[in-house]
Coordinates of C-alpha atoms and ligand atoms in Angstrom, one line a residue:
M1 CA 29.0 115.8 67.1
I2 CA 26.1 113.7 65.9
Q3 CA 22.8 114.8 67.5
K4 CA 19.8 112.5 67.7
I5 CA 16.6 114.3 67.3
E6 CA 13.5 113.2 69.3
K7 CA 9.9 113.8 68.2
I8 CA 8.0 116.3 70.4
S9 CA 4.3 116.3 70.9
G10 CA 4.0 120.1 70.9
I11 CA 5.3 123.2 72.6
N12 CA 3.8 125.6 75.2
G13 CA 5.5 128.5 76.8
E14 CA 7.3 131.8 76.5
L15 CA 10.8 132.6 75.3
I16 CA 13.1 135.6 75.3
L17 CA 15.5 134.7 72.5
P18 CA 19.0 136.0 72.2
G19 CA 19.8 139.3 70.4
D20 CA 19.7 139.7 66.7
K21 CA 22.9 138.7 65.0
S22 CA 23.1 141.4 62.3
I23 CA 22.4 144.2 64.9
S24 CA 24.8 142.7 67.4
H25 CA 27.7 142.7 64.9
R26 CA 26.9 146.3 64.0
A27 CA 26.5 147.5 67.6
V28 CA 30.0 146.1 68.4
M29 CA 31.5 147.7 65.3
F30 CA 29.9 151.1 65.8
S31 CA 30.8 151.1 69.5
A32 CA 34.4 150.2 68.7
M33 CA 34.6 153.1 66.1
A34 CA 33.0 155.7 68.4
N35 CA 35.2 157.8 70.7
G36 CA 34.3 156.7 74.2
K37 CA 32.2 154.2 76.2
S38 CA 29.2 152.4 74.7
V39 CA 27.0 149.7 76.1
V40 CA 25.3 146.9 74.2
N41 CA 22.4 145.2 76.0
N42 CA 21.1 141.8 75.0
Y43 CA 23.9 141.2 72.4
L44 CA 24.0 137.8 70.8
N45 CA 26.7 135.8 72.7
S46 CA 27.5 133.4 69.9
E47 CA 30.5 132.3 67.9
D48 CA 29.8 134.7 65.0
V49 CA 29.5 137.8 67.2
N50 CA 32.5 136.7 69.3
S51 CA 34.5 136.7 66.1
T52 CA 33.6 140.4 65.6
I53 CA 34.5 141.1 69.3
D54 CA 37.9 139.4 68.9
C55 CA 38.7 141.3 65.8
F56 CA 38.1 144.7 67.5
R57 CA 40.1 143.6 70.5
K58 CA 43.0 142.9 68.1
L59 CA 42.5 146.4 66.7
G60 CA 43.2 147.8 70.2
C61 CA 39.7 148.1 71.6
K62 CA 38.9 147.3 75.2
I63 CA 35.6 145.2 75.4
E64 CA 34.2 144.0 78.7
Q65 CA 31.8 141.1 78.2
N66 CA 29.3 139.1 80.2
E67 CA 26.5 136.6 79.1
T68 CA 24.2 139.4 77.9
D69 CA 25.9 142.8 77.9
L70 CA 29.0 144.4 76.5
T71 CA 30.8 147.5 77.5
I72 CA 33.0 148.8 74.7
F73 CA 35.6 151.6 75.0
G74 CA 35.7 152.8 71.4
K75 CA 38.8 154.3 69.8
G76 CA 37.4 157.1 67.7
I77 CA 38.3 157.9 64.1
N78 CA 41.9 156.9 63.3
G79 CA 42.2 155.3 66.8
F80 CA 42.6 151.7 65.9
T81 CA 46.0 150.1 66.0
K82 CA 47.7 147.7 63.6
P83 CA 46.9 144.1 64.7
N84 CA 50.0 142.0 65.3
S85 CA 48.4 138.9 63.8
P86 CA 45.6 138.2 61.2
L87 CA 42.1 139.1 62.2
N88 CA 40.1 135.8 62.4
A89 CA 36.5 136.2 61.3
G90 CA 35.8 132.5 62.0
N91 CA 32.6 131.5 60.1
S92 CA 31.2 135.0 59.9
G93 CA 30.6 136.7 56.5
T94 CA 29.2 139.7 58.2
T95 CA 32.3 140.3 60.3
T96 CA 34.5 139.9 57.2
R97 CA 32.7 142.1 54.8
L98 CA 31.7 144.9 57.1
I99 CA 35.2 145.1 58.7
S100 CA 36.7 145.3 55.3
G101 CA 35.0 148.6 54.8
I102 CA 36.4 149.9 58.1
L103 CA 39.9 148.6 57.4
A104 CA 39.9 150.2 54.0
A105 CA 40.1 153.6 55.7
Q106 CA 42.8 152.8 58.3
N107 CA 46.5 153.8 58.0
F108 CA 47.9 150.3 58.5
E109 CA 47.8 146.9 56.8
A110 CA 45.6 144.1 58.2
T111 CA 44.9 140.5 57.0
I112 CA 41.5 138.8 57.5
I113 CA 41.3 135.0 57.7
G114 CA 38.5 132.6 58.5
D115 CA 37.4 129.0 58.8
A116 CA 37.1 126.5 55.8
S117 CA 33.6 127.6 54.9
L118 CA 34.3 131.4 55.1
S119 CA 37.5 130.9 53.1
K120 CA 35.4 129.6 50.2
R121 CA 32.9 132.5 50.1
P122 CA 33.1 135.3 47.5
M123 CA 34.9 138.5 48.5
K124 CA 35.2 140.1 45.1
R125 CA 31.8 141.7 45.8
V126 CA 33.4 143.9 48.4
V127 CA 36.9 144.2 46.9
E128 CA 35.4 145.7 43.6
P129 CA 33.6 148.7 45.2
L130 CA 36.2 149.3 47.9
S131 CA 38.9 149.3 45.2
K132 CA 36.9 151.9 43.3
M133 CA 37.2 154.0 46.4
G134 CA 40.9 153.6 46.2
A135 CA 41.4 150.8 48.8
K136 CA 44.3 148.4 48.2
I137 CA 43.1 144.9 48.7
T138 CA 44.4 141.5 47.7
T139 CA 42.5 138.1 48.0
S140 CA 43.3 134.5 47.2
E141 CA 43.4 133.5 43.5
I142 CA 39.7 132.6 43.6
G143 CA 38.7 135.9 45.2
S144 CA 38.3 134.7 48.7
L145 CA 40.1 134.9 52.1
P146 CA 42.8 135.5 53.1
M147 CA 42.2 139.1 52.3
V148 CA 45.0 141.7 52.9
I149 CA 43.8 145.3 53.2
S150 CA 46.7 147.9 52.9
H151 CA 46.9 151.5 53.9
S152 CA 45.4 153.7 51.2
K153 CA 46.1 157.4 51.5
E154 CA 43.7 158.3 48.7
L155 CA 40.4 156.8 49.8
K156 CA 37.6 158.7 47.9
A157 CA 33.9 158.8 48.0
I158 CA 32.0 157.0 45.2
E159 CA 28.5 156.6 43.8
Y160 CA 27.9 152.9 43.5
N161 CA 25.2 150.8 41.9
M162 CA 24.8 147.6 43.8
Q163 CA 25.6 144.5 41.7
V164 CA 24.3 141.8 44.1
D165 CA 21.5 142.0 46.7
S166 CA 23.7 142.1 49.7
A167 CA 23.4 144.1 52.9
Q168 CA 27.0 143.1 53.8
V169 CA 28.4 144.7 50.6
K170 CA 26.2 147.8 51.0
S171 CA 27.4 148.2 54.5
A172 CA 31.1 147.7 53.7
I173 CA 30.9 150.7 51.2
L174 CA 28.9 152.8 53.6
L175 CA 31.3 152.1 56.5
A176 CA 34.3 153.1 54.4
G177 CA 32.3 156.2 53.4
L178 CA 32.0 157.2 57.1
H179 CA 35.7 158.2 57.1
L180 CA 35.3 160.8 54.2
E181 CA 34.1 164.4 54.1
E182 CA 32.5 163.9 50.7
E183 CA 29.3 161.8 50.5
T184 CA 29.5 158.2 49.4
I185 CA 26.2 157.1 47.7
V186 CA 25.1 153.5 47.4
I187 CA 22.2 152.8 45.0
E188 CA 20.2 149.7 46.0
H189 CA 17.8 148.1 43.5
S190 CA 16.4 145.4 45.8
R191 CA 15.6 146.1 49.4
T192 CA 18.2 144.3 51.7
R193 CA 18.3 144.6 55.5
N194 CA 18.8 148.2 56.5
H195 CA 20.3 148.1 60.0
T196 CA 23.5 150.0 59.0
E197 CA 21.4 152.9 57.7
T198 CA 19.0 152.8 60.7
L199 CA 21.5 152.6 63.5
L200 CA 23.8 155.2 61.9
G201 CA 20.9 157.5 61.0
L202 CA 22.0 157.7 57.3
K203 CA 20.0 159.7 54.8
V204 CA 18.0 157.4 52.5
E205 CA 16.1 158.6 49.4
E206 CA 13.5 156.3 47.8
F207 CA 12.7 156.5 44.1
D208 CA 11.2 154.1 41.5
G209 CA 11.5 151.2 43.9
M210 CA 15.2 152.0 44.5
R211 CA 17.1 153.6 47.3
R212 CA 20.0 156.1 47.4
I213 CA 21.9 155.8 50.7
Y214 CA 24.3 158.5 51.7
S215 CA 27.2 158.2 54.2
S216 CA 30.0 160.6 55.2
V217 CA 32.0 161.6 58.3
K218 CA 28.9 163.5 59.5
N219 CA 27.4 160.1 60.4
Y220 CA 30.6 158.7 62.1
P221 CA 29.2 156.8 65.1
K222 CA 29.1 158.3 68.6
P223 CA 29.1 156.5 71.9
N224 CA 25.7 155.0 72.4
L225 CA 23.4 152.6 74.3
Y226 CA 22.3 149.8 72.1
I227 CA 19.4 147.5 73.1
V228 CA 19.4 144.6 70.7
P229 CA 16.0 143.1 69.9
C230 CA 15.6 139.3 69.8
D231 CA 16.7 137.7 66.6
I232 CA 13.8 137.1 64.1
S233 CA 16.0 134.7 62.2
T234 CA 16.4 132.6 65.3
A235 CA 12.7 133.1 66.2
A236 CA 11.7 131.6 62.8
F237 CA 12.7 128.0 63.9
F238 CA 10.5 128.2 67.0
I239 CA 7.6 129.8 65.0
V240 CA 7.6 127.0 62.5
L241 CA 7.8 124.4 65.2
A242 CA 4.8 126.0 67.0
L243 CA 2.7 126.4 63.9
I244 CA 3.2 122.8 62.7
S245 CA 3.2 120.8 65.9
E246 CA -0.3 120.1 67.3
N247 CA -1.7 121.7 70.5
S248 CA 1.1 124.3 70.6
K249 CA 1.1 127.9 71.8
L250 CA 4.2 130.0 72.0
I251 CA 5.0 133.5 73.1
L252 CA 8.2 135.1 71.8
K253 CA 9.0 138.4 73.5
N254 CA 10.7 141.5 72.0
V255 CA 11.3 140.1 68.5
L256 CA 12.8 142.3 65.9
L257 CA 10.2 143.3 63.3
N258 CA 12.2 145.6 61.1
E259 CA 10.4 145.8 57.7
T260 CA 13.4 144.5 55.8
R261 CA 13.5 141.4 58.1
N262 CA 9.8 140.5 58.8
G263 CA 9.1 138.7 55.5
I264 CA 9.1 135.3 57.2
I265 CA 6.2 136.4 59.4
K266 CA 4.2 137.9 56.5
I267 CA 4.7 134.7 54.4
L268 CA 3.8 132.3 57.3
Q269 CA 0.7 134.4 58.0
K270 CA -0.3 134.2 54.3
M271 CA 0.2 130.4 54.5
N272 CA -2.5 130.5 57.2
G273 CA -0.2 130.6 60.1
R274 CA -1.8 132.1 63.2
I275 CA 0.8 134.6 64.4
E276 CA -0.4 137.5 66.4
I277 CA 1.6 140.6 66.9
E278 CA 1.3 142.7 70.1
N279 CA 3.1 145.3 72.3
E280 CA 4.8 147.0 69.3
K281 CA 7.6 149.4 70.3
E282 CA 10.9 150.8 69.1
N283 CA 14.6 150.6 70.3
N284 CA 17.4 152.4 68.5
G285 CA 15.0 153.0 65.6
E286 CA 14.3 149.3 65.2
K287 CA 10.7 148.0 65.5
I288 CA 10.1 145.2 68.0
A289 CA 7.0 143.3 69.2
D290 CA 5.8 140.2 71.1
L291 CA 4.6 137.3 69.0
R292 CA 1.9 134.8 69.9
I293 CA 1.9 131.7 67.7
F294 CA -0.7 128.9 67.6
S295 CA -0.8 125.5 65.8
S296 CA -2.2 126.0 62.3
K297 CA -2.9 124.1 59.1
L298 CA -0.6 125.7 56.6
K299 CA -0.9 125.9 52.8
N300 CA 1.8 126.7 50.3
I301 CA 1.7 130.0 48.4
E302 CA 3.5 131.7 45.6
I303 CA 6.6 133.5 47.0
D304 CA 7.3 136.8 45.2
D305 CA 10.8 137.5 43.9
E306 CA 11.0 140.9 45.6
I307 CA 10.6 139.3 49.1
I308 CA 13.6 137.0 48.7
P309 CA 16.3 139.3 50.1
N310 CA 14.0 139.9 53.1
I311 CA 13.8 136.1 53.9
I312 CA 17.1 135.0 52.6
D313 CA 18.3 133.5 56.0
E314 CA 14.9 132.0 56.8
I315 CA 14.5 129.9 53.6
P316 CA 15.9 126.7 55.2
I317 CA 13.2 126.7 57.9
L318 CA 10.6 128.1 55.5
S319 CA 11.2 125.1 53.3
V320 CA 10.5 122.8 56.3
A321 CA 7.2 124.7 56.9
G322 CA 6.5 124.2 53.2
L323 CA 7.0 120.5 53.4
F324 CA 4.2 120.2 56.0
A325 CA 1.9 122.7 54.2
D326 CA -0.7 121.7 51.6
G327 CA 0.5 121.9 48.0
K328 CA 4.0 122.1 46.5
F329 CA 6.7 124.3 48.0
N330 CA 8.6 126.3 45.4
I331 CA 11.3 128.9 45.8
R332 CA 13.1 130.6 42.9
N333 CA 15.2 133.7 42.3
A334 CA 17.3 132.8 45.4
K335 CA 20.7 132.0 43.9
E336 CA 22.4 134.0 46.8
L337 CA 21.6 130.9 48.9
R338 CA 24.5 129.2 47.2
F339 CA 26.9 131.7 48.7
K340 CA 26.0 131.4 52.4
E341 CA 27.7 129.4 55.2
S342 CA 27.1 126.4 52.9
D343 CA 25.6 126.1 49.4
R344 CA 22.1 126.1 51.0
I345 CA 20.3 125.0 47.8
E346 CA 22.5 121.9 47.6
A347 CA 22.4 121.3 51.3
L348 CA 18.7 121.5 51.6
C349 CA 18.0 119.4 48.4
S350 CA 20.4 116.7 49.4
N351 CA 18.9 116.3 52.9
F352 CA 15.3 116.4 51.6
K353 CA 16.2 113.7 49.1
K354 CA 17.7 111.6 51.9
L355 CA 14.4 111.8 53.6
G356 CA 12.5 110.6 50.6
V357 CA 10.9 114.0 49.7
V358 CA 10.3 114.6 46.0
T359 CA 12.9 117.3 45.4
E360 CA 13.7 119.3 42.3
E361 CA 16.8 121.5 42.3
F362 CA 17.2 124.6 40.2
D363 CA 20.2 126.9 39.7
D364 CA 18.3 129.6 41.8
G365 CA 16.0 127.5 44.0
F366 CA 14.2 124.2 44.5
S367 CA 10.8 122.7 44.9
L368 CA 9.4 120.0 47.3
S369 CA 6.4 117.7 47.3
G370 CA 5.4 114.5 48.9
N371 CA 6.5 113.6 52.4
A372 CA 9.6 112.7 54.4
I373 CA 9.0 108.9 54.3
N374 CA 12.4 107.4 55.1
V375 CA 13.3 106.2 58.6
N376 CA 16.6 106.2 60.5
V377 CA 18.4 108.9 58.4
L378 CA 21.7 110.7 59.2
L379 CA 21.3 114.2 57.8
E380 CA 24.2 116.5 57.1
S381 CA 24.4 119.9 58.6
F382 CA 27.2 121.0 56.2
K383 CA 28.6 122.7 59.3
D384 CA 25.9 125.4 58.6
H385 CA 23.9 126.5 61.7
R386 CA 20.7 127.2 59.8
I387 CA 20.8 123.9 58.0
A388 CA 21.3 122.1 61.4
M389 CA 18.5 123.9 63.1
A390 CA 16.0 123.6 60.1
F391 CA 16.4 119.8 60.0
A392 CA 16.3 119.6 63.8
V393 CA 12.9 121.2 63.7
L394 CA 11.9 118.7 60.9
G395 CA 13.1 115.8 63.1
M396 CA 11.1 117.0 66.1
L397 CA 8.0 117.1 63.9
I398 CA 8.3 113.7 62.3
G399 CA 10.4 111.6 64.7
K400 CA 11.6 108.7 62.6
E401 CA 15.0 108.4 64.2
I402 CA 16.6 111.5 62.5
S403 CA 20.2 112.4 63.4
I404 CA 22.2 115.4 62.3
N405 CA 26.0 115.5 62.1
D406 CA 28.3 118.4 63.2
F407 CA 25.4 119.8 65.2
E408 CA 27.7 122.0 67.3
S409 CA 27.6 124.5 64.3
V410 CA 24.3 125.8 65.8
A411 CA 26.6 127.8 68.2
V412 CA 27.3 130.2 65.3
S413 CA 24.0 131.9 66.0
N414 CA 22.3 130.1 68.9
P415 CA 24.4 128.0 71.2
K416 CA 21.4 127.4 73.5
F417 CA 19.0 126.1 70.8
L418 CA 18.3 122.7 72.3
D419 CA 18.0 124.1 75.9
Q420 CA 15.4 126.6 74.6
I421 CA 13.5 123.7 72.9
N422 CA 13.6 121.6 76.1
S423 CA 12.3 124.5 78.2
I424 CA 9.0 124.7 76.1
K425 CA 8.4 121.2 74.8
L426 CA 5.3 119.4 76.1
A427 CA 6.0 116.2 78.0
Ligands
S3P1 C1 23.7 140.0 56.8 C2 23.4 140.0 55.5 C3 23.0 138.8 54.7 C4 22.6 137.7 55.6 C5 23.6 137.5 56.7 C6 23.7 138.7 57.6 C7 24.1 141.2 57.5 O1 24.1 138.5 53.9 O2 22.5 136.5 54.8 O3 23.2 136.4 57.5 O4 24.1 141.3 58.7 O5 24.3 142.2 56.8 P1 24.3 139.1 52.4 O6 24.6 140.5 52.6 O7 25.5 138.3 51.8 O8 23.0 138.9 51.7

């Protein structure tokens, strides 16, 4: 579907955005693993999380679902049953990689498939450590889906040095480790999102800027009540829109402010963005707060290498903010962007070029200067939700008859994106 994007004159209002995607996936998985009834409040009802829900239904788990809440009747350790058809992870890398760790410890064979985009994404990064644990896994010739995970009787604990900065890979190993008496240890050199550790209460030791994370059957999930904070990655689109459009004021309630995810707020504040944080509290060990955002005149800053894993999903919308900020926007050391729902470096650069922005592409990033000068441009979403929403925000700021193709891909993380914008935009 081609979506025409209209210019807006500003926004004013308050939003309670849907639940965080990373936490929603994990809440479903840990509830399904636990022995008994769990409840997940404010889960993200989107295509990605529904892929996780469908996979666990296929593994024999009963899940009751309404618009905002889930009731999950978990199966307990060794309680899942062999699925009678492949598990379809849709577009979701998190579903695929995290579930592979759980499946590595089951006593049956299962196959994971996905859509065209997911079927191109690298899976060797999970196959390699899980195989070291003794899992039997095959992939396509290029190391991607379909992935067949067979019964392995000899799963064993390992100590593993992370090779890529990936919370999904880290989580896959830790989730397999939950099925073993002996401790599995993951050593992380860069700080990636820590929801698996936080929600499961895993032991984490910090030393020399690294972390040793321990998991064993002692941490196997128990039935729980999960209250999912609002997604900071979704919030980022609205924050940038409010900062850049004139006369805007926006309140976002109960936003996740986990310190491995709040880099986007810190960077935008450093860029002179007026973002006020109030009513800080905690749910399930996760920090949340309300945000007040006001129109601001932004300036570009140097973005440190260490913060990249913390902002990896927000780089598309951060680059839109960078385009409107004084000075040149430059992002490097972000090669992981090439392995997301699309090759996001290529996707961003090709759209910025179409708009007439001076764009330089690097293997691990890109830079932007000048303005979006072209009129009547059809941009490509690359069927990637974050690319679609980033350029929608850009279109709302500049007007100029911008359209975006395959816009329905926003449903992967926020099916109500345009309704939310309509509810706060100034007439
Ligand atoms: C996620 C981890 C990140 C992120 C993805 C969600 C997670 O991926 O990009 O959207 O929930 O663990 P990587 O682990 O591949 O960096």
